[in-house]
Short mmCIF file of C-alpha atoms in Angstrom, two decimals:
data_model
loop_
_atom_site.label_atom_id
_atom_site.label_comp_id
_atom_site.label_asym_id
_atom_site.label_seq_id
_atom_site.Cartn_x
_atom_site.Cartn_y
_atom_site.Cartn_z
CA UNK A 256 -54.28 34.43 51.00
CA UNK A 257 -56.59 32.71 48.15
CA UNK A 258 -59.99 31.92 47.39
CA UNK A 259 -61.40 28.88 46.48
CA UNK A 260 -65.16 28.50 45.85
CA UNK A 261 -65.68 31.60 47.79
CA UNK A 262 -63.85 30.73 50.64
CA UNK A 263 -60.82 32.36 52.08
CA UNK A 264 -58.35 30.32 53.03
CA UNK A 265 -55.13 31.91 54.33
CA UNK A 266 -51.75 29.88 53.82
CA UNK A 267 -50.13 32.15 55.77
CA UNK A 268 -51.77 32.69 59.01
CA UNK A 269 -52.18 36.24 60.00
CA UNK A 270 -50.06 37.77 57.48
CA UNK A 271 -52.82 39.53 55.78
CA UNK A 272 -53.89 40.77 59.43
CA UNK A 273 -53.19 44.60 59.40
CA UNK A 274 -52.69 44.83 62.97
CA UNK A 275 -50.21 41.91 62.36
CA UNK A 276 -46.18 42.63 62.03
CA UNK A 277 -45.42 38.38 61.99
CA UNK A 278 -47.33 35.22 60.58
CA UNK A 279 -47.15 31.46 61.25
CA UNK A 280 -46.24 28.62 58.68
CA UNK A 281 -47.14 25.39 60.54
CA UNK A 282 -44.75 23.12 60.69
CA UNK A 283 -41.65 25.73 60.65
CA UNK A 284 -42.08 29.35 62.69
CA UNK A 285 -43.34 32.83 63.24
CA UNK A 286 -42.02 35.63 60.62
CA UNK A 287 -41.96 38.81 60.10
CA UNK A 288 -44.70 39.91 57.45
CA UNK A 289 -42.01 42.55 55.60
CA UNK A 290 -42.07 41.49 51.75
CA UNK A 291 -44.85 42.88 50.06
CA UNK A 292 -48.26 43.28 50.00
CA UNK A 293 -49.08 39.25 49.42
CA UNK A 294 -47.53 36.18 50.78
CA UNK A 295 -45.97 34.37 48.03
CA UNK A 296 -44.20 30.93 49.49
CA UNK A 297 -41.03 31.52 47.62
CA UNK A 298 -40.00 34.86 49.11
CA UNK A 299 -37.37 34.52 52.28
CA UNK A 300 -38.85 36.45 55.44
CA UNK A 301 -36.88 36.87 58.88
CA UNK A 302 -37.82 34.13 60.95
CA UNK A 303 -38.60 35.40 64.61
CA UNK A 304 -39.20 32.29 66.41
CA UNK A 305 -38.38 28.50 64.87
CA UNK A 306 -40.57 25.68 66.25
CA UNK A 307 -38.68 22.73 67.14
CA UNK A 308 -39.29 18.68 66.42
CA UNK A 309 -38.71 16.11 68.94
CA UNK A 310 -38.56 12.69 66.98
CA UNK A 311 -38.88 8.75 68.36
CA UNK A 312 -38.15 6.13 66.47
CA UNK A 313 -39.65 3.11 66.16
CA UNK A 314 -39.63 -1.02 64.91
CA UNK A 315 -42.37 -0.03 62.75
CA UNK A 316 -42.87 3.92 62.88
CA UNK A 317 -41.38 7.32 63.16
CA UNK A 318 -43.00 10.14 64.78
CA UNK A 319 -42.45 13.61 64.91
CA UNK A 320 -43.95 15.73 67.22
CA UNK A 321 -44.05 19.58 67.47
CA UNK A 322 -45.49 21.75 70.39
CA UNK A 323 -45.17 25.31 68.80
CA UNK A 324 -45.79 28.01 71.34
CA UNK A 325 -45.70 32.20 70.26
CA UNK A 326 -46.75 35.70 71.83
CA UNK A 327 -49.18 35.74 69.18
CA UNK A 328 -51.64 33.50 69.76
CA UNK A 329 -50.88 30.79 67.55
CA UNK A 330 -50.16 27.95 69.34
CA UNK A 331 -50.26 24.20 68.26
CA UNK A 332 -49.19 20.80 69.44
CA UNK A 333 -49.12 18.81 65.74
CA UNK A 334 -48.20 14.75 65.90
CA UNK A 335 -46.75 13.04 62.35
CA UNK A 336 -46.18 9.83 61.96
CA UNK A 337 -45.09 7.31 59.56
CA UNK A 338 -46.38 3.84 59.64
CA UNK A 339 -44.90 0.86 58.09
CA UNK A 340 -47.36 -2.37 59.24
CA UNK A 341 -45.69 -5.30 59.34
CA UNK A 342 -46.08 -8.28 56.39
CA UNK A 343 -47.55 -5.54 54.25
CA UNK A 344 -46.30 -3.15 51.54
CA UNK A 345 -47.58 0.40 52.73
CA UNK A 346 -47.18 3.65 54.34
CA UNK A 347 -49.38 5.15 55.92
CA UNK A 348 -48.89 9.23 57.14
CA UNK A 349 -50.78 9.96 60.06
CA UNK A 350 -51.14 13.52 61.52
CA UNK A 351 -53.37 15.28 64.69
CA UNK A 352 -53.22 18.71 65.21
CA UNK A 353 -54.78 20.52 68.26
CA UNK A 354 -54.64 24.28 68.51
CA UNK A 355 -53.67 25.02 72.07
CA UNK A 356 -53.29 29.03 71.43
CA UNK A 357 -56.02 31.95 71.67
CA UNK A 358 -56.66 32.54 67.64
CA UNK A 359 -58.46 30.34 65.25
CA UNK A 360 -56.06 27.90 63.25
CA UNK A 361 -57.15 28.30 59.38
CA UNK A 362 -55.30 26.91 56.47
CA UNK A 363 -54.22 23.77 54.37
CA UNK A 364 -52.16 20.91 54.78
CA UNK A 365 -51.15 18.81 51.37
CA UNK A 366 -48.36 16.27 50.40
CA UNK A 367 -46.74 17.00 47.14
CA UNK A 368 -46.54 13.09 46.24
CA UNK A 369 -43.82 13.78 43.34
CA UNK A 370 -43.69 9.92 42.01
CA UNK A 371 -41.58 8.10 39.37
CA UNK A 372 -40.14 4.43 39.29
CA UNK A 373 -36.87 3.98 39.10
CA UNK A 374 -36.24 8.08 38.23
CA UNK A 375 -38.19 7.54 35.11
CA UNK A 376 -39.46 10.43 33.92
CA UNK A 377 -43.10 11.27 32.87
CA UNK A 378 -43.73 9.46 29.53
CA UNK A 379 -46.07 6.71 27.76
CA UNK A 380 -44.89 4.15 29.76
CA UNK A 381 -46.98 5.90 32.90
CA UNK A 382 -51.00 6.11 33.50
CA UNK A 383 -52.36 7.38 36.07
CA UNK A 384 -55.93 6.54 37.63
CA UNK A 385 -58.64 8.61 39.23
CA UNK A 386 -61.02 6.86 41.67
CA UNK A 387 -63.33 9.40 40.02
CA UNK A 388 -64.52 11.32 36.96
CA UNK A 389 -61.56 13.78 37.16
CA UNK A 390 -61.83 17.38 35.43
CA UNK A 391 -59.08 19.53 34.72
CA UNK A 392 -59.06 22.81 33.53
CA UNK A 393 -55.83 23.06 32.09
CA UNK A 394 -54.94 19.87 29.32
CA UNK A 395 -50.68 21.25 28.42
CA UNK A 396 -47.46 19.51 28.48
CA UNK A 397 -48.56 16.02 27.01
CA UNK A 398 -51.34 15.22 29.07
CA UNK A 399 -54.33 13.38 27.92
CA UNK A 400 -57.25 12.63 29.66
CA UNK A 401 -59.76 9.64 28.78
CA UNK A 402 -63.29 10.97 28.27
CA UNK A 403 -64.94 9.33 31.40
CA UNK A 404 -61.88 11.10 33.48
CA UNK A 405 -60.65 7.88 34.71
CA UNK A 406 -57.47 8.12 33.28
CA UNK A 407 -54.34 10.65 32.65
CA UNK A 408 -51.90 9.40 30.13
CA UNK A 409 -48.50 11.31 29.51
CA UNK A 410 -46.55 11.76 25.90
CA UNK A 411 -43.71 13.35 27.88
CA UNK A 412 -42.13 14.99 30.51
CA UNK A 413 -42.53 18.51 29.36
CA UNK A 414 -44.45 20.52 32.81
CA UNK A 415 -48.01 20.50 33.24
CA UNK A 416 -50.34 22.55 36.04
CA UNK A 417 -54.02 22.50 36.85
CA UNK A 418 -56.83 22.40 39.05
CA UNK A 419 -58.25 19.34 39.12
CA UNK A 420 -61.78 18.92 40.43
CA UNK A 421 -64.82 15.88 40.36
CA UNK A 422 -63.98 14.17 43.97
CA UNK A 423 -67.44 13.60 45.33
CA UNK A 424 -66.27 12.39 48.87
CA UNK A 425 -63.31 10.53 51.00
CA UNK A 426 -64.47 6.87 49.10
CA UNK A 427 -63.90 7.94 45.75
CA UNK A 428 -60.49 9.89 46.53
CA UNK A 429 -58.09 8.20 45.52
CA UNK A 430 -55.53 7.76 42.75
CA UNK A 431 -53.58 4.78 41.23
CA UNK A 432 -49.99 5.30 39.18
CA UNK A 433 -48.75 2.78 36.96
CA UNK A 434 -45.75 2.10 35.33
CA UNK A 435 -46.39 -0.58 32.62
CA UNK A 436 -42.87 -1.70 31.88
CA UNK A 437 -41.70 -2.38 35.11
CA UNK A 438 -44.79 -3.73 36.29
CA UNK A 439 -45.28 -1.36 39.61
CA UNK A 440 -48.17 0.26 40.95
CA UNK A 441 -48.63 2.85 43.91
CA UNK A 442 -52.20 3.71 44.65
CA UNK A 443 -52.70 6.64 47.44
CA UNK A 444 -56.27 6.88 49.49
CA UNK A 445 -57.50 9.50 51.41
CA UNK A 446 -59.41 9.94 54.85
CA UNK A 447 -60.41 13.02 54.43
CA UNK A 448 -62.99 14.47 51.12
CA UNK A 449 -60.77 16.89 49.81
CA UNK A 450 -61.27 20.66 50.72
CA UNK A 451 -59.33 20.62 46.92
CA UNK A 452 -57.05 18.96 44.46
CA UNK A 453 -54.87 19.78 42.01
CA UNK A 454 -52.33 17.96 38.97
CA UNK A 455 -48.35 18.90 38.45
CA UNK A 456 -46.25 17.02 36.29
CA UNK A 457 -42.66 17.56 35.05
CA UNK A 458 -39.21 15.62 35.08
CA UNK A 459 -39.14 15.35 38.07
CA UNK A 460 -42.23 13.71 39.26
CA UNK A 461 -46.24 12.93 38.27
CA UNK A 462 -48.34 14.81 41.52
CA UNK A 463 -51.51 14.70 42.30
CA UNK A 464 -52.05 16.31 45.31
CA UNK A 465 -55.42 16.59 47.85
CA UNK A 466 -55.54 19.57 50.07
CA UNK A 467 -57.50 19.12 53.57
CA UNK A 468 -59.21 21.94 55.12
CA UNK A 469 -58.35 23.02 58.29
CA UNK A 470 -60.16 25.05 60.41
CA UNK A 471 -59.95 24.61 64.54
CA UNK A 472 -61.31 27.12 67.21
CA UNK A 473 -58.68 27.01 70.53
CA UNK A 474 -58.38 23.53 72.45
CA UNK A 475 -60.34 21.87 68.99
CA UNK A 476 -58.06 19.06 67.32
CA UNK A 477 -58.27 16.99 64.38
CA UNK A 478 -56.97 13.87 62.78
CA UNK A 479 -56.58 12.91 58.92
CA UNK A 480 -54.37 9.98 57.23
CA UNK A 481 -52.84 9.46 54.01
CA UNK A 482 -52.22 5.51 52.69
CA UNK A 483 -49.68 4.20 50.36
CA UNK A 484 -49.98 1.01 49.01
CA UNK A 485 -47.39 -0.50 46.59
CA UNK A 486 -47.62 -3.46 44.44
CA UNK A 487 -46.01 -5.41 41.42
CA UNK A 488 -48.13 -6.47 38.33
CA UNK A 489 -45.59 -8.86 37.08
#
């Protein structure tokens, strides 16, 4: 369970209940909450229940679907689904999620968007773009931001963390990574104004990463959508 601008926002739902003995993590199951006295996302709990994925497959999309039913009132039907249009060069993620139990759904959903060309790591040859006047609070591992926030630039791939902060609305959220030697550019767009945001970079990948609130009283639903688009310079 967290905070952010005074809100609680529980990324584990119900395991801070102390009535509770399980929680939900959409997507995966119902656990038991034995493991301390806060969730932490890398500690293994016993999984009492496993939600299951029916999948179709499509000319031009995949979708997964997941009705997950429990004896503790969390119940969901979620719908993700991966969209290639034809003649053009893009994903786009769509998901809908309608709480079908007896509690209140309240968490996050996020991507993690780890991103290199060609398993390049983090380095000069990479910039990335910010459809807005991006602030972050922590400047480590070789990042450099311009002074209107528009752009990061990167001296290496040594790790770097922060909360990142400035998105005014849905328009403006969106980023744009470029590598300049090979000429390729992925830009990712939001539907949603982020709830949050945050920055990761290492080795492995540059991330920026939007977090959408979600918050549904039983038989509520809602729909948000993620875009890809890729493109060569030269």
């Amino acid at each position: 369970i967290e905070k952010y601008g005074g809100e609680t926002i529980e990324l584990a739902v119900g395991y801070n209940d102390a009535s509770a003995e399980a929680f939900r993590k959409s997507g995966s199951g119902v656990y038991t909450t034995s493991g301390g006295r806060f969730y932490h996302f890398g500690w293994l709990y016993q999984p009492l229940a496993k939600f299951s994925w029916e999948t179709d497959v499509h000319a031009s999309f995949i979708e997964f679907r997941q009705k997950a039913r429990s004896s503790f009132g969390w119940s969901y039907d979620y719908v993700k689904r991966l969209v290639l249009p034809p003649g053009e060069s893009s994903l786009i993620i769509e998901h809908e999620l309608r709480n079908v139990g007896e509690k209140r759904l309240a968490s996050e959903h996020y991507n993690h968007n780890f991103i290199l060309v060609d398993r390049i790591p983090p380095g000069p040859g990479y910039e990335l773009e910010f459809g807005f006047p991006a602030v972050l609070e922590r400047k480590e591992g070789g990042l450099c931001l311009s002074n209107d926030g528009r752009i990061a630039s990167f001296s290496g791939p040594a790790t770097a963390s922060s909360p990142l902060s400035g998105c005014p609305d849905a328009q403006s959220c969106h980023f744009t990574l470029r590598h300049k030697p090979s000429g390729m550019e992925i830009s990712i767009l939001e539907s949603e104004a982020p709830f949050r945001q945050a920055f990761y970079k290492s080795q492995y990948g540059i991330c920026p990463e939007s977090f959408v609130r979600i918050d549904l009283a039983p038989g509520e639903m809602m729909k948000w959508t993620r875009i890809y688009h890729f493109k060569a310079l030269h």
